[in-house]
Short mmCIF file of C-alpha atoms and ligand atoms in Angstrom, two decimals:
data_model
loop_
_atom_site.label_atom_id
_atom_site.label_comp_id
_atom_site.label_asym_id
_atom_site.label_seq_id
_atom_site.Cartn_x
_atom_site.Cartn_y
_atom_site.Cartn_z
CA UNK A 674 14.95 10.28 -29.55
CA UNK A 675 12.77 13.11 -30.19
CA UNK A 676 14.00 16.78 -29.74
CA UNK A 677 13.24 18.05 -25.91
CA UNK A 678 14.08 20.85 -24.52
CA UNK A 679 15.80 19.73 -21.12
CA UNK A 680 17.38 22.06 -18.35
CA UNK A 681 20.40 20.70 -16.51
CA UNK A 682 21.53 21.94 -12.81
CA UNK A 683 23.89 21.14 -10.41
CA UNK A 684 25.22 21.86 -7.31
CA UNK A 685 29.35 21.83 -6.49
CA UNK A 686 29.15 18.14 -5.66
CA UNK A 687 27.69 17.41 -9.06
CA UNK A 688 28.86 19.99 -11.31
CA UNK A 689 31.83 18.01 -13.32
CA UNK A 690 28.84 15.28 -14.19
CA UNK A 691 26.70 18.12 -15.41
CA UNK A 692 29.07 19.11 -17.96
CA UNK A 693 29.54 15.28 -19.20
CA UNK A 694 25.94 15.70 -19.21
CA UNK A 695 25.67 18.33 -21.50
CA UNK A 696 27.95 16.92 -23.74
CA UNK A 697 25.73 13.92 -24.07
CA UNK A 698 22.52 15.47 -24.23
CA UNK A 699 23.77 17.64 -27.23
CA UNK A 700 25.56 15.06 -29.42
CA UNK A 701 21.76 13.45 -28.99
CA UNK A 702 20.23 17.12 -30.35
CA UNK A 703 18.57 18.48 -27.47
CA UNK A 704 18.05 21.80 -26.23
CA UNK A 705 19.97 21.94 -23.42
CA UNK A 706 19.26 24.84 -20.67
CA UNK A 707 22.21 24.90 -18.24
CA UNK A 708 20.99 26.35 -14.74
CA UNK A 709 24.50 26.08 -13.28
CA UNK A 710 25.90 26.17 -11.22
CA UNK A 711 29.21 26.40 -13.71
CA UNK A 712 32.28 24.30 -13.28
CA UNK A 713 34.43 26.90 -12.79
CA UNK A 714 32.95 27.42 -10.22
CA UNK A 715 35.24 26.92 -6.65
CA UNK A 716 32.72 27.95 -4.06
CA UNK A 717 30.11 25.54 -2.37
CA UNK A 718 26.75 26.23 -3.33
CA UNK A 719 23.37 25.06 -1.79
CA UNK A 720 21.56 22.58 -4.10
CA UNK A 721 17.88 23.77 -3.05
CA UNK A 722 19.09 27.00 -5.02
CA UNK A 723 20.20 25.41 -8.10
CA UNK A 724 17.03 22.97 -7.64
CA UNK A 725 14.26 25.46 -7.14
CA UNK A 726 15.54 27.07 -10.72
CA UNK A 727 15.21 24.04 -12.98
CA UNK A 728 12.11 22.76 -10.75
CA UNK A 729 10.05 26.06 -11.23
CA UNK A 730 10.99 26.26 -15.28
CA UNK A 731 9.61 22.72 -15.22
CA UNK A 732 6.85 23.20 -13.19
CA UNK A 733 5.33 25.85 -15.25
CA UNK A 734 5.93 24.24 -19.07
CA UNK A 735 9.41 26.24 -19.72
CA UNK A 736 11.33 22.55 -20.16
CA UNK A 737 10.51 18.81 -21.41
CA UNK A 738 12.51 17.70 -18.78
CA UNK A 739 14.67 18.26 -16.75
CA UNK A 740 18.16 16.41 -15.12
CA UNK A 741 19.73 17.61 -11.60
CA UNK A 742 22.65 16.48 -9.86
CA UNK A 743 24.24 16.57 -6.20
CA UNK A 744 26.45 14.72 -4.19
CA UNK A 745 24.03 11.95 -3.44
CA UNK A 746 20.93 12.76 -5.46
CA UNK A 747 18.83 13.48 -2.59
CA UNK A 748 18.76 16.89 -1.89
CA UNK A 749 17.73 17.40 -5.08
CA UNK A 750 15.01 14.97 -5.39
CA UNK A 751 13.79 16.75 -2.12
CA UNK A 752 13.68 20.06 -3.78
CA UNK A 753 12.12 19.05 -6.97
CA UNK A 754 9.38 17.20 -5.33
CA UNK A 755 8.15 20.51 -3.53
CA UNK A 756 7.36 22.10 -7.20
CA UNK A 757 3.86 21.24 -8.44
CA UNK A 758 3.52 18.98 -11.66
CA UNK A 759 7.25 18.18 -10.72
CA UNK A 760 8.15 13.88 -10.26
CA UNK A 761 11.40 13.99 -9.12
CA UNK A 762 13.09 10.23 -9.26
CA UNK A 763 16.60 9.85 -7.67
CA UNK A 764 17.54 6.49 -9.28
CA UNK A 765 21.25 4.82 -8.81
CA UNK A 766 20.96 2.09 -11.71
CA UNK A 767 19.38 1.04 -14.73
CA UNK A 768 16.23 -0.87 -12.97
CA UNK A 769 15.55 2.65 -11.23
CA UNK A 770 16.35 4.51 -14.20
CA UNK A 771 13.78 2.62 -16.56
CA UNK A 772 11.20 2.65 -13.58
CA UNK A 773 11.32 6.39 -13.27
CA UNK A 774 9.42 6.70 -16.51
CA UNK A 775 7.79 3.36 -17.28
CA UNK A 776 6.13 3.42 -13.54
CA UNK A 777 6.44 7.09 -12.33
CA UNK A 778 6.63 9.31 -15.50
CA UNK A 779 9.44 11.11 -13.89
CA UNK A 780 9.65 14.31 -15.62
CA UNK A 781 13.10 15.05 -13.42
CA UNK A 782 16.18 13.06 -13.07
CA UNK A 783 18.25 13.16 -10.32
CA UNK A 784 21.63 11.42 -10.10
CA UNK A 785 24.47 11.10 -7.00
CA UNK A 786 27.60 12.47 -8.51
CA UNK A 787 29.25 10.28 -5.59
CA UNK A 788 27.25 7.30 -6.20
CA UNK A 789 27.70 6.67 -10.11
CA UNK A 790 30.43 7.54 -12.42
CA UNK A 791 29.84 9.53 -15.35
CA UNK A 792 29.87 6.63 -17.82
CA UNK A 793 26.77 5.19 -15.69
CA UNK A 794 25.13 8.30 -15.90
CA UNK A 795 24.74 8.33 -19.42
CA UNK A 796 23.30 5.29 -19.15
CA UNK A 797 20.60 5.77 -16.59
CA UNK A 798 19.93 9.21 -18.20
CA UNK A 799 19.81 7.37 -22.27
CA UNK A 800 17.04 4.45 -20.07
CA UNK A 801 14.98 7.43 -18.72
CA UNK A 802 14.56 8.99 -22.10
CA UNK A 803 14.08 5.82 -24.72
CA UNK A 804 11.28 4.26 -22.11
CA UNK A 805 7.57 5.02 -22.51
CA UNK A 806 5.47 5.31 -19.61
CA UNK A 807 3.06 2.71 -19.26
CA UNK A 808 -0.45 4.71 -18.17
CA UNK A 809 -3.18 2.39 -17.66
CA UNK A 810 -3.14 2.11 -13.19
CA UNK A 811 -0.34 4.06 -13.20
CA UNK A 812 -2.21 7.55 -14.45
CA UNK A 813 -4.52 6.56 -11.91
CA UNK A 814 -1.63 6.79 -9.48
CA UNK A 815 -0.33 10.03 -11.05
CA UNK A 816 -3.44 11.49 -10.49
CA UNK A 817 -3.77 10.54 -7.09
CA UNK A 818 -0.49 12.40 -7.08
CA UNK A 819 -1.75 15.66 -8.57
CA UNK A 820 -4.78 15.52 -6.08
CA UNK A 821 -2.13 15.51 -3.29
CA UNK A 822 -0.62 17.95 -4.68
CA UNK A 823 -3.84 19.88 -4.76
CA UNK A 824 -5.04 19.17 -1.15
CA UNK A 825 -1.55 19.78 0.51
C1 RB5 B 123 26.98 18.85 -0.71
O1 RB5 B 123 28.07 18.59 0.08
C2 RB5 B 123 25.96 17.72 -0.63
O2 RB5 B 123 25.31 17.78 0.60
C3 RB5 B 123 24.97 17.82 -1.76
O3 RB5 B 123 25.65 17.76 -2.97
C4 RB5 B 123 23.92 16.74 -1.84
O4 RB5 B 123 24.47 15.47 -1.76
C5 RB5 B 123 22.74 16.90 -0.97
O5 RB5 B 123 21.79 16.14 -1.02
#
């Protein structure tokens, strides 16, 4: 795997599978960029927060990629997808994970820290970065995206 500069971020439900995340992301020599919100942390947060950071640095070239975690996955798939040039994918096993970039060119992961365990995780998040996306009809649909984007 290439070295990428990716930012992690988390909210309290999904802070404990950020830092596994970390861990794996720098035995595999990335640059990692940690938005928080830290483990030691004992307050609840609010994931569009912690979202909106890592979304915005990816939306205007600052990261590669980028991975953000929650309780379920959603909320921050909902964020992320409100950033322009941002594909959030929320995926919950390895079909989903190797879609999100062979199909979708997902350029941020999102995971359900209540949904998979950390070992899983790794997994989905090793899927998303060894697959290739496949362009041909499916710039055409990314492009479709970006006039969306554009228009709306
Ligand atoms: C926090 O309790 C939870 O709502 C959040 O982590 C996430 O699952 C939202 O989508």
């Amino acid at each position: 795997m290439a070295l990428r500069k990716i930012g992690i971020a988390a909210d309290h439900g999904g802070k404990e599978l950020k830092r596994s995340v970390h861990d794996f992301l720098q035995v595999i020599e990335c640059e990692v960029v940690d938005y928080g919100v830290s483990v030691d942390t004992d307050r609840s947060v609010d994931y569009p927060d912690y979202a909106s950071l890592i979304a915005s640095d990816l939306s205007t070239g600052k990261l590669d990629l980028g991975i953000a975690i929650c309780g379920t996955g959603i909320g921050m798939s909902i964020v992320g997808n409100k950033f322009r040039g941002v594909r959030a994918a929320l995926v919950w096993d390895e079909y989903t994970a190797r879609m999100s970039r062979v199909h979708n060119d997902a350029n941020l992961l999102c995971l359900g820290a209540r949904v998979i365990n950390h070992r899983r995780a790794v997994e989905y998040i090793k899927l998303w970065l060894q697959e290739e996306f496949e362009d041909g009809r499916h710039s055409e649909r990314l492009k479709k995206i970006s006039e969306i984007e554009k228009k709306n």
